[in-house]
Tab-separated table of C-alpha atoms in Angstrom:
chain	number	residue	atom	x	y	z
A	809	MET	CA	-95.801	-58.120	255.257
A	810	SER	CA	-97.969	-59.885	252.510
A	811	GLY	CA	-100.739	-57.558	252.802
A	812	GLY	CA	-98.427	-54.396	252.603
A	813	PRO	CA	-97.680	-52.646	249.429
A	814	ASP	CA	-95.744	-55.477	247.834
A	815	ALA	CA	-98.308	-57.728	248.157
A	816	ARG	CA	-100.664	-55.250	246.391
A	817	ALA	CA	-98.152	-54.827	243.702
A	818	GLY	CA	-97.962	-58.528	243.281
A	819	GLY	CA	-101.584	-59.260	243.454
A	820	GLY	CA	-103.855	-56.538	242.676
A	821	SER	CA	-101.825	-54.682	240.175
A	822	SER	CA	-100.655	-57.776	238.444
A	823	THR	CA	-104.310	-58.968	238.174
A	824	ARG	CA	-105.048	-55.568	236.486
A	825	ALA	CA	-101.844	-56.160	234.185
A	826	HIS	CA	-103.220	-59.464	233.045
A	827	GLY	CA	-106.834	-58.833	232.632
A	828	GLY	CA	-107.801	-55.192	233.715
A	829	PRO	CA	-108.037	-52.263	231.706
A	830	ASP	CA	-104.380	-51.257	232.100
A	831	ALA	CA	-103.377	-54.505	230.156
A	832	ARG	CA	-103.771	-52.543	226.977
A	833	ALA	CA	-101.048	-50.003	228.020
A	834	GLY	CA	-98.290	-52.415	227.349
A	835	GLY	CA	-95.602	-50.463	229.109
A	836	GLY	CA	-97.113	-48.481	231.627
A	837	SER	CA	-98.978	-51.320	233.657
A	838	SER	CA	-95.766	-53.484	233.521
A	839	THR	CA	-94.001	-50.863	235.423
A	840	ARG	CA	-96.741	-51.111	238.053
A	841	ALA	CA	-96.715	-54.920	238.056
A	842	HIS	CA	-93.091	-55.481	238.903
A	843	GLY	CA	-93.512	-53.676	242.269
A	844	GLY	CA	-93.934	-50.212	243.681
A	845	SER	CA	-90.478	-49.466	245.023
A	846	GLY	CA	-88.814	-51.966	242.921
A	847	ALA	CA	-90.063	-50.202	240.024
A	848	GLY	CA	-88.671	-46.934	241.230
A	849	ALA	CA	-85.225	-48.495	241.999
A	850	GLY	CA	-85.172	-50.187	239.000
A	851	GLY	CA	-86.131	-47.629	236.668
A	852	GLY	CA	-87.382	-44.315	237.320
A	853	ALA	CA	-86.496	-42.642	234.149
A	854	GLY	CA	-85.500	-45.831	232.667
A	855	ALA	CA	-88.860	-47.322	233.222
A	856	ARG	CA	-90.415	-44.223	231.498
A	857	THR	CA	-87.676	-44.553	228.496
A	858	GLY	CA	-89.042	-48.163	227.944
A	859	SER	CA	-92.587	-47.330	228.034
A	860	GLY	CA	-92.266	-44.297	225.844
A	861	GLY	CA	-89.679	-45.542	223.287
A	862	ARG	CA	-88.384	-49.017	222.736
A	863	GLY	CA	-91.661	-50.706	223.784
A	864	ARG	CA	-93.533	-49.107	220.635
A	865	PRO	CA	-92.862	-51.092	217.270
A	866	GLY	CA	-92.125	-48.178	215.261
A	867	ALA	CA	-89.804	-46.292	217.867
A	868	ALA	CA	-86.590	-47.929	216.384
A	869	THR	CA	-87.051	-46.247	213.131
A	870	ALA	CA	-88.661	-43.009	214.312
A	871	GLY	CA	-85.309	-41.307	214.117
A	872	ARG	CA	-84.415	-42.625	210.657
A	873	ARG	CA	-85.011	-40.308	207.484
A	874	VAL	CA	-86.607	-41.815	204.399
A	875	PRO	CA	-84.751	-40.821	201.343
A	876	GLY	CA	-86.639	-38.582	198.963
A	877	PRO	CA	-86.069	-36.835	195.698
A	878	ARG	CA	-84.184	-33.938	197.228
A	879	ASP	CA	-81.543	-36.613	198.316
A	880	GLY	CA	-80.768	-37.809	194.865
A	881	ALA	CA	-82.545	-41.060	195.389
A	882	PHE	CA	-84.380	-40.809	192.066
A	883	LEU	CA	-81.761	-38.927	190.258
A	884	PRO	CA	-79.094	-40.307	188.036
A	885	ARG	CA	-75.882	-40.900	190.048
A	886	PRO	CA	-73.636	-38.330	188.364
A	887	LEU	CA	-76.334	-35.432	188.722
A	888	ALA	CA	-77.025	-36.680	192.239
A	889	ARG	CA	-73.552	-36.404	193.044
A	890	LEU	CA	-73.092	-32.956	191.434
A	891	LEU	CA	-75.990	-31.717	193.301
A	892	ALA	CA	-75.283	-33.284	196.486
A	893	GLY	CA	-73.192	-30.470	197.978
A	894	GLY	CA	-71.678	-32.510	200.795
A	895	HIS	CA	-73.693	-34.447	203.325
A	896	ARG	CA	-77.072	-33.209	204.187
A	897	PRO	CA	-77.391	-31.891	207.985
A	898	PRO	CA	-78.929	-34.090	210.608
A	899	PRO	CA	-82.684	-33.779	211.222
A	900	GLY	CA	-83.644	-30.496	212.866
A	901	GLY	CA	-80.250	-28.906	211.810
A	902	SER	CA	-79.808	-25.797	209.440
A	903	THR	CA	-80.062	-26.804	205.783
A	904	THR	CA	-78.827	-23.304	204.588
A	905	ALA	CA	-75.025	-24.259	204.027
A	906	HIS	CA	-76.305	-27.476	202.170
A	907	GLU	CA	-78.463	-25.565	199.890
A	908	LEU	CA	-75.924	-22.698	199.249
A	909	ALA	CA	-73.648	-25.443	198.148
A	910	VAL	CA	-76.174	-27.047	195.752
A	911	ARG	CA	-76.908	-23.657	194.068
A	912	ARG	CA	-73.206	-22.867	193.822
A	913	ARG	CA	-72.529	-26.235	192.132
A	914	LEU	CA	-75.534	-25.776	189.731
A	915	LEU	CA	-74.680	-22.254	188.603
A	916	LEU	CA	-71.041	-23.369	187.815
A	917	ALA	CA	-72.112	-26.482	186.018
A	918	LEU	CA	-74.613	-24.673	183.897
A	919	SER	CA	-72.041	-21.773	183.156
A	920	ALA	CA	-69.396	-24.416	182.050
A	921	LEU	CA	-71.812	-26.307	179.828
A	922	LEU	CA	-73.217	-23.028	178.378
A	923	THR	CA	-69.643	-21.756	177.610
A	924	LEU	CA	-68.823	-24.905	175.826
A	925	SER	CA	-72.084	-25.241	173.768
A	926	LEU	CA	-72.066	-21.593	172.900
A	927	PHE	CA	-68.534	-21.456	171.542
A	928	LEU	CA	-68.841	-24.581	169.437
A	929	SER	CA	-72.256	-23.238	167.952
A	930	TYR	CA	-70.754	-19.836	167.319
A	931	GLU	CA	-67.672	-21.172	165.747
A	932	GLY	CA	-69.781	-23.501	163.598
A	933	VAL	CA	-71.365	-20.517	161.786
A	934	HIS	CA	-68.632	-17.817	161.824
A	935	GLY	CA	-65.644	-20.157	161.237
A	936	ASP	CA	-66.670	-20.508	157.457
A	937	ALA	CA	-67.355	-16.791	157.055
A	938	ASP	CA	-63.756	-15.739	156.435
A	939	PRO	CA	-62.789	-18.640	154.135
A	940	LEU	CA	-66.083	-17.818	152.085
A	941	ARG	CA	-64.897	-14.144	152.194
A	942	THR	CA	-61.309	-14.515	150.982
A	943	SER	CA	-61.177	-17.879	149.233
A	944	SER	CA	-64.530	-19.404	147.835
A	945	ALA	CA	-66.300	-16.538	146.662
A	946	PRO	CA	-63.323	-14.819	144.988
A	947	ALA	CA	-62.660	-17.996	143.307
A	948	VAL	CA	-66.206	-18.670	141.844
A	949	LEU	CA	-65.987	-14.930	140.559
A	950	ALA	CA	-62.615	-15.410	139.188
A	951	ILE	CA	-63.793	-18.542	137.147
A	952	ASP	CA	-66.709	-16.570	135.749
A	953	THR	CA	-64.359	-13.860	134.747
A	954	ALA	CA	-61.962	-16.166	133.168
A	955	LEU	CA	-64.839	-17.811	131.057
A	956	TYR	CA	-65.994	-14.458	129.984
A	957	ALA	CA	-62.593	-13.311	128.854
A	958	LEU	CA	-61.985	-16.537	127.011
A	959	ASP	CA	-65.370	-16.063	125.038
A	960	ALA	CA	-64.299	-12.585	124.312
A	961	ALA	CA	-60.855	-13.603	123.193
A	962	GLN	CA	-62.313	-16.192	120.947
A	963	SER	CA	-64.396	-13.635	119.431
A	964	ASP	CA	-61.499	-11.391	118.538
A	965	ALA	CA	-59.420	-14.196	117.241
A	966	THR	CA	-62.237	-15.162	114.807
A	967	GLY	CA	-63.655	-11.899	113.954
A	968	THR	CA	-63.500	-9.996	110.774
A	969	PRO	CA	-61.100	-8.358	111.029
A	970	PRO	CA	-59.415	-10.218	113.736
A	971	SER	CA	-58.088	-8.003	116.756
A	972	LEU	CA	-54.814	-9.507	117.884
A	973	SER	CA	-54.407	-6.755	120.519
A	974	GLY	CA	-58.011	-7.359	121.895
A	975	PHE	CA	-57.151	-11.188	122.065
A	976	GLN	CA	-54.042	-10.490	123.938
A	977	ARG	CA	-55.680	-8.460	126.490
A	978	GLN	CA	-58.529	-10.879	127.012
A	979	ILE	CA	-56.036	-13.663	127.432
A	980	SER	CA	-54.187	-11.720	130.184
A	981	VAL	CA	-57.449	-11.177	132.019
A	982	ALA	CA	-58.352	-14.895	131.727
A	983	ALA	CA	-54.853	-15.910	133.025
A	984	GLN	CA	-54.940	-13.443	136.010
A	985	SER	CA	-58.438	-14.688	136.848
A	986	ILE	CA	-57.072	-18.207	136.840
A	987	SER	CA	-54.328	-17.363	139.444
A	988	VAL	CA	-57.124	-15.803	141.483
A	989	ALA	CA	-59.064	-19.006	141.514
A	990	ALA	CA	-55.838	-20.916	142.642
A	991	ALA	CA	-55.013	-18.328	145.537
A	992	ASP	CA	-55.297	-19.348	149.075
A	993	ASP	CA	-55.604	-22.988	148.094
A	994	ALA	CA	-59.075	-22.649	147.202
A	995	GLY	CA	-60.656	-26.010	146.768
A	996	GLY	CA	-57.601	-27.897	147.886
A	997	PRO	CA	-54.992	-29.827	145.980
A	998	ASP	CA	-57.347	-31.211	143.286
A	999	ALA	CA	-58.492	-27.535	142.517
A	1000	ARG	CA	-54.826	-26.249	142.402
A	1001	GLN	CA	-54.008	-29.198	139.862
A	1002	ALA	CA	-56.894	-28.369	137.752
A	1003	VAL	CA	-55.901	-24.660	137.756
A	1004	GLN	CA	-52.304	-25.545	136.634
A	1005	THR	CA	-53.772	-27.682	133.823
A	1006	ILE	CA	-56.163	-24.928	132.579
A	1007	ALA	CA	-53.340	-22.442	132.718
A	1008	GLY	CA	-51.293	-24.793	130.431
A	1009	LEU	CA	-54.031	-25.281	128.011
A	1010	ILE	CA	-54.705	-21.407	128.009
A	1011	THR	CA	-51.051	-21.112	126.791
A	1012	GLY	CA	-51.483	-23.656	124.154
A	1013	TYR	CA	-54.596	-22.001	122.930
A	1014	SER	CA	-53.019	-18.688	122.831
A	1015	GLY	CA	-50.062	-20.080	120.943
A	1016	MET	CA	-52.414	-21.562	118.070
A	1017	VAL	CA	-54.344	-18.389	117.674
A	1018	GLN	CA	-50.966	-16.341	117.362
A	1019	LYS	CA	-49.641	-18.892	114.768
A	1020	ALA	CA	-53.087	-18.475	112.847
A	1021	GLN	CA	-52.637	-14.643	112.885
A	1022	LEU	CA	-49.075	-15.100	111.290
A	1023	GLU	CA	-50.704	-17.059	108.287
A	1024	PRO	CA	-52.045	-15.204	105.123
A	1025	GLU	CA	-56.080	-14.643	105.423
A	1026	ARG	CA	-58.220	-17.433	104.057
A	1027	SER	CA	-55.217	-19.852	103.963
A	1028	ILE	CA	-55.742	-23.523	104.812
A	1029	LEU	CA	-53.163	-23.558	107.526
A	1030	ARG	CA	-54.821	-20.483	109.347
A	1031	ASP	CA	-58.108	-22.160	109.397
A	1032	ALA	CA	-56.577	-25.207	110.645
A	1033	TYR	CA	-54.772	-23.270	113.424
A	1034	LEU	CA	-58.044	-21.636	114.272
A	1035	SER	CA	-59.814	-24.898	114.492
A	1036	TYR	CA	-57.383	-26.570	116.711
A	1037	ALA	CA	-57.457	-23.462	119.022
A	1038	THR	CA	-61.267	-23.731	119.106
A	1039	ASP	CA	-61.200	-27.473	119.956
A	1040	ILE	CA	-58.797	-26.569	122.954
A	1041	LEU	CA	-61.092	-24.051	124.153
A	1042	LYS	CA	-64.682	-25.386	123.560
A	1043	GLY	CA	-64.111	-29.232	122.544
A	1044	ASP	CA	-64.884	-32.162	124.787
A	1045	ASP	CA	-64.734	-32.732	128.428
A	1046	ALA	CA	-60.862	-32.091	128.349
A	1047	SER	CA	-61.273	-28.638	127.000
A	1048	ILE	CA	-60.676	-25.260	128.776
A	1049	GLU	CA	-64.399	-24.256	129.201
A	1050	ALA	CA	-65.281	-27.917	130.504
A	1051	ARG	CA	-62.678	-27.816	133.016
A	1052	LEU	CA	-63.602	-24.367	134.164
A	1053	GLU	CA	-67.079	-25.334	134.458
A	1054	ALA	CA	-66.173	-28.248	136.546
A	1055	LEU	CA	-63.946	-26.398	138.862
A	1056	ARG	CA	-66.862	-23.950	139.165
A	1057	THR	CA	-69.150	-26.681	140.256
A	1058	GLN	CA	-66.630	-27.765	142.872
A	1059	GLN	CA	-66.253	-24.299	144.350
A	1060	LEU	CA	-69.901	-23.959	144.380
A	1061	ALA	CA	-70.139	-27.118	146.349
A	1062	ALA	CA	-67.641	-25.593	148.765
A	1063	VAL	CA	-69.779	-22.477	149.119
A	1064	LYS	CA	-72.817	-24.506	149.877
A	1065	ARG	CA	-71.085	-26.480	152.549
A	1066	GLN	CA	-69.747	-23.143	154.251
A	1067	THR	CA	-73.247	-21.438	154.053
A	1068	SER	CA	-75.265	-24.346	155.113
A	1069	PHE	CA	-77.128	-24.350	158.484
A	1070	GLY	CA	-77.709	-27.966	159.076
A	1071	PRO	CA	-79.260	-29.931	161.848
A	1072	LEU	CA	-76.064	-29.887	164.067
A	1073	MET	CA	-76.131	-26.302	163.819
A	1074	TRP	CA	-79.839	-26.039	164.866
A	1075	LEU	CA	-79.156	-28.624	167.664
A	1076	GLY	CA	-76.271	-26.692	169.049
A	1077	TRP	CA	-78.115	-23.272	169.076
A	1078	THR	CA	-81.201	-24.887	170.496
A	1079	ALA	CA	-79.139	-26.287	173.363
A	1080	SER	CA	-77.367	-23.058	173.905
A	1081	THR	CA	-80.679	-21.303	174.106
A	1082	LEU	CA	-82.117	-23.794	176.491
A	1083	LEU	CA	-79.052	-23.468	178.729
A	1084	VAL	CA	-79.154	-19.727	178.558
A	1085	LEU	CA	-82.979	-20.033	180.033
A	1086	ALA	CA	-81.926	-22.494	182.539
A	1087	LEU	CA	-78.965	-20.476	183.805
A	1088	LEU	CA	-81.275	-17.227	183.941
A	1089	ALA	CA	-83.869	-19.240	186.077
A	1090	ALA	CA	-81.091	-20.569	188.323
A	1091	LEU	CA	-79.645	-17.208	188.946
A	1092	ALA	CA	-83.259	-15.595	189.682
A	1093	GLU	CA	-83.962	-18.642	192.134
A	1094	THR	CA	-80.498	-18.250	193.872
A	1095	GLN	CA	-81.291	-14.411	194.112
A	1096	SER	CA	-84.836	-15.242	195.571
A	1097	PHE	CA	-83.331	-17.767	198.096
A	1098	LEU	CA	-80.634	-15.248	199.341
A	1099	ARG	CA	-83.454	-12.508	199.665
A	1100	HIS	CA	-85.581	-14.631	201.902
A	1101	ARG	CA	-82.889	-16.381	203.872
A	1102	PHE	CA	-80.543	-13.464	204.659
A	1103	ARG	CA	-83.017	-10.573	204.260
A	1104	ARG	CA	-80.737	-8.940	201.700
A	1105	ARG	CA	-82.671	-7.309	198.747
A	1106	TRP	CA	-80.186	-7.748	196.160
A	1107	ASN	CA	-76.928	-9.648	195.179
A	1108	ARG	CA	-74.864	-7.508	193.104
A	1109	ARG	CA	-72.627	-10.277	191.801
A	1110	LEU	CA	-75.583	-12.430	190.621
A	1111	ILE	CA	-77.354	-9.470	189.054
A	1112	ALA	CA	-74.224	-8.537	187.241
A	1113	ALA	CA	-73.972	-12.405	186.020
A	1114	GLY	CA	-77.461	-12.282	184.844
A	1115	ALA	CA	-77.011	-8.939	182.870
A	1116	LEU	CA	-73.679	-10.162	181.474
A	1117	LEU	CA	-75.560	-13.484	180.257
A	1118	THR	CA	-78.463	-11.575	178.662
A	1119	ALA	CA	-76.445	-9.020	176.904
A	1120	GLY	CA	-73.652	-11.282	175.828
A	1121	PHE	CA	-76.105	-13.925	174.404
A	1122	ALA	CA	-78.349	-11.254	172.604
A	1123	ILE	CA	-75.160	-9.756	171.029
A	1124	LEU	CA	-73.673	-13.104	169.917
A	1125	LEU	CA	-77.063	-14.189	168.435
A	1126	LEU	CA	-77.325	-10.865	166.539
A	1127	PHE	CA	-73.805	-11.341	165.181
A	1128	THR	CA	-74.702	-14.817	164.098
A	1129	LEU	CA	-78.025	-13.574	162.415
A	1130	TRP	CA	-76.017	-10.895	160.449
A	1131	THR	CA	-73.436	-13.255	159.410
A	1132	HIS	CA	-75.709	-15.996	158.177
A	1133	ARG	CA	-77.723	-13.645	156.137
A	1134	GLY	CA	-74.564	-12.206	154.417
A	1135	MET	CA	-73.501	-15.876	153.695
A	1136	ALA	CA	-76.733	-16.764	152.383
A	1137	ASP	CA	-77.167	-13.764	150.217
A	1138	THR	CA	-73.493	-14.384	148.717
A	1139	ARG	CA	-74.443	-18.002	147.900
A	1140	ALA	CA	-77.725	-16.844	146.153
A	1141	LEU	CA	-75.390	-14.234	144.321
A	1142	LEU	CA	-72.906	-16.981	143.266
A	1143	ASP	CA	-75.571	-19.481	142.330
A	1144	GLY	CA	-77.078	-16.848	139.955
A	1145	ALA	CA	-74.081	-16.959	137.589
A	1146	PRO	CA	-73.799	-13.299	136.899
A	1147	PRO	CA	-73.139	-12.336	133.260
A	1148	GLY	CA	-69.807	-10.881	132.211
A	1149	PRO	CA	-70.213	-7.189	132.487
A	1150	ALA	CA	-72.075	-7.801	135.871
A	1151	ILE	CA	-69.191	-9.585	137.262
A	1152	PRO	CA	-67.372	-6.801	139.005
A	1153	ARG	CA	-70.584	-5.552	140.453
A	1154	ALA	CA	-71.544	-9.102	141.888
A	1155	GLY	CA	-67.913	-8.993	143.419
A	1156	GLN	CA	-68.606	-5.820	145.302
A	1157	ASP	CA	-72.083	-7.015	146.475
A	1158	ALA	CA	-70.482	-10.244	147.754
A	1159	ALA	CA	-67.800	-8.118	149.574
A	1160	ALA	CA	-70.510	-5.925	151.080
A	1161	HIS	CA	-72.541	-8.940	151.949
A	1162	LEU	CA	-69.477	-10.343	154.000
A	1163	ALA	CA	-68.126	-7.296	155.582
A	1164	HIS	CA	-67.209	-7.363	158.991
A	1165	THR	CA	-67.562	-10.971	159.376
A	1166	GLY	CA	-63.854	-11.212	160.287
A	1167	PHE	CA	-64.691	-8.859	163.277
A	1168	ARG	CA	-67.491	-10.975	164.177
A	1169	ALA	CA	-65.882	-14.118	163.920
A	1170	ALA	CA	-63.095	-12.786	166.488
A	1171	ALA	CA	-65.845	-12.641	169.077
A	1172	ALA	CA	-65.533	-16.050	169.776
A	1173	VAL	CA	-62.684	-15.534	172.090
A	1174	TRP	CA	-64.885	-13.560	174.224
A	1175	ILE	CA	-67.198	-16.326	174.774
A	1176	VAL	CA	-64.431	-18.041	176.788
A	1177	ILE	CA	-63.619	-14.942	178.583
A	1178	GLY	CA	-67.437	-14.176	179.378
A	1179	GLY	CA	-67.882	-17.713	180.396
A	1180	ALA	CA	-64.943	-17.523	182.837
A	1181	LEU	CA	-66.318	-14.027	184.136
A	1182	LEU	CA	-69.721	-15.687	184.590
A	1183	MET	CA	-68.499	-18.517	186.719
A	1184	ALA	CA	-66.314	-15.962	188.688
A	1185	LEU	CA	-69.528	-13.721	189.420
A	1186	ALA	CA	-71.443	-16.832	190.574
A	1187	GLU	CA	-68.668	-18.195	192.678
A	1188	THR	CA	-68.108	-14.797	194.492
A	1189	GLY	CA	-71.623	-13.922	194.745
A	1190	LEU	CA	-72.287	-17.124	197.052
A	1191	ARG	CA	-68.703	-17.556	198.577
A	1192	GLN	CA	-69.380	-15.148	201.479
A	1193	HIS	CA	-72.313	-16.783	202.648
A	1194	ILE	CA	-70.831	-20.275	202.253
A	1195	ASN	CA	-67.846	-19.177	204.145
A	1196	ASP	CA	-70.016	-17.688	207.013
A	1197	TYR	CA	-71.657	-21.112	207.466
A	1198	ARG	CA	-68.423	-22.922	207.139
A	1199	PHE	CA	-66.773	-21.297	209.952
A	1200	ARG	CA	-69.725	-20.711	212.140
A	1201	PRO	CA	-68.992	-21.971	215.669
A	1202	ARG	CA	-71.160	-24.970	216.869
């Protein structure tokens, strides 16, 4: 018995297990060292499991997956949560459902951000075009007309011989122009109050001139009335012309504010352009992914989304360039202070520069509609594939 197989297992193999070449095997020799039949009874497959897995130092972590950039380990938490698309599949499993969910979320997020950015940027330019066309520009031209008419009225009143009919006609023109300058609340309450004051002064000026016309020619009283009327019109900072010049400066400041394309506008349109490029790249990458994964050459809804995005942004950009150029031309025209006879022509030019701005400004609502349609196309373009993997039997 002591010289049988057990003795050999206890002697010869153990000697080899402790000193022979099999000592480096760690797990394999230990099976042989603990007895032939006993090893078979005690383990079989279990002995192989011990030698092949748990006996190695790195076997306990072999099944663990080290997080990488694709898991969001190196991304900000909100972005990682946005792109997570649910739990990743286990090692060796299909990643198609996860990758579809990631692309869906990315397309929807980019579409929503682009819609918001583009709407604000578009409104920032076109929102001031209609007030400029209907209020600010006509107010400046009306003030120029009033100044020219009052100068002509003064010439008629002090001329030799004086023309009372011409004076009355020019005063009527000035009064009508002042009412136009106050229309549509141009300039706010301060401007409205200034216009009311100027209208009262014009009434006083006209009354003094009419009293002077009733006096004999070359009389002292006539000269006194005309001198007083001239002071009302052209005197100190409280005169009619000084108040009109101040009101014109205020209206020109409003025009400058409405036609400026400041840093915020540049930032908004730059962000919108970058979002358009990012969304086009995401649509192209998603199309390529679907083509290689599902062997489908084209996804019609994604192609329609790309065409809608490209055409829509091009049209909106063209509308914005036209509107901004017309506003800039109008501002240059008003800054030039056209002379009296050229004021009607300047008004026609300003109207031509700002033509169709109302129609182009109304396109802002189509940005929201187009954004919703863009998101719907992206959603439906991927929904069928996502549903196929969601309900696929295991």
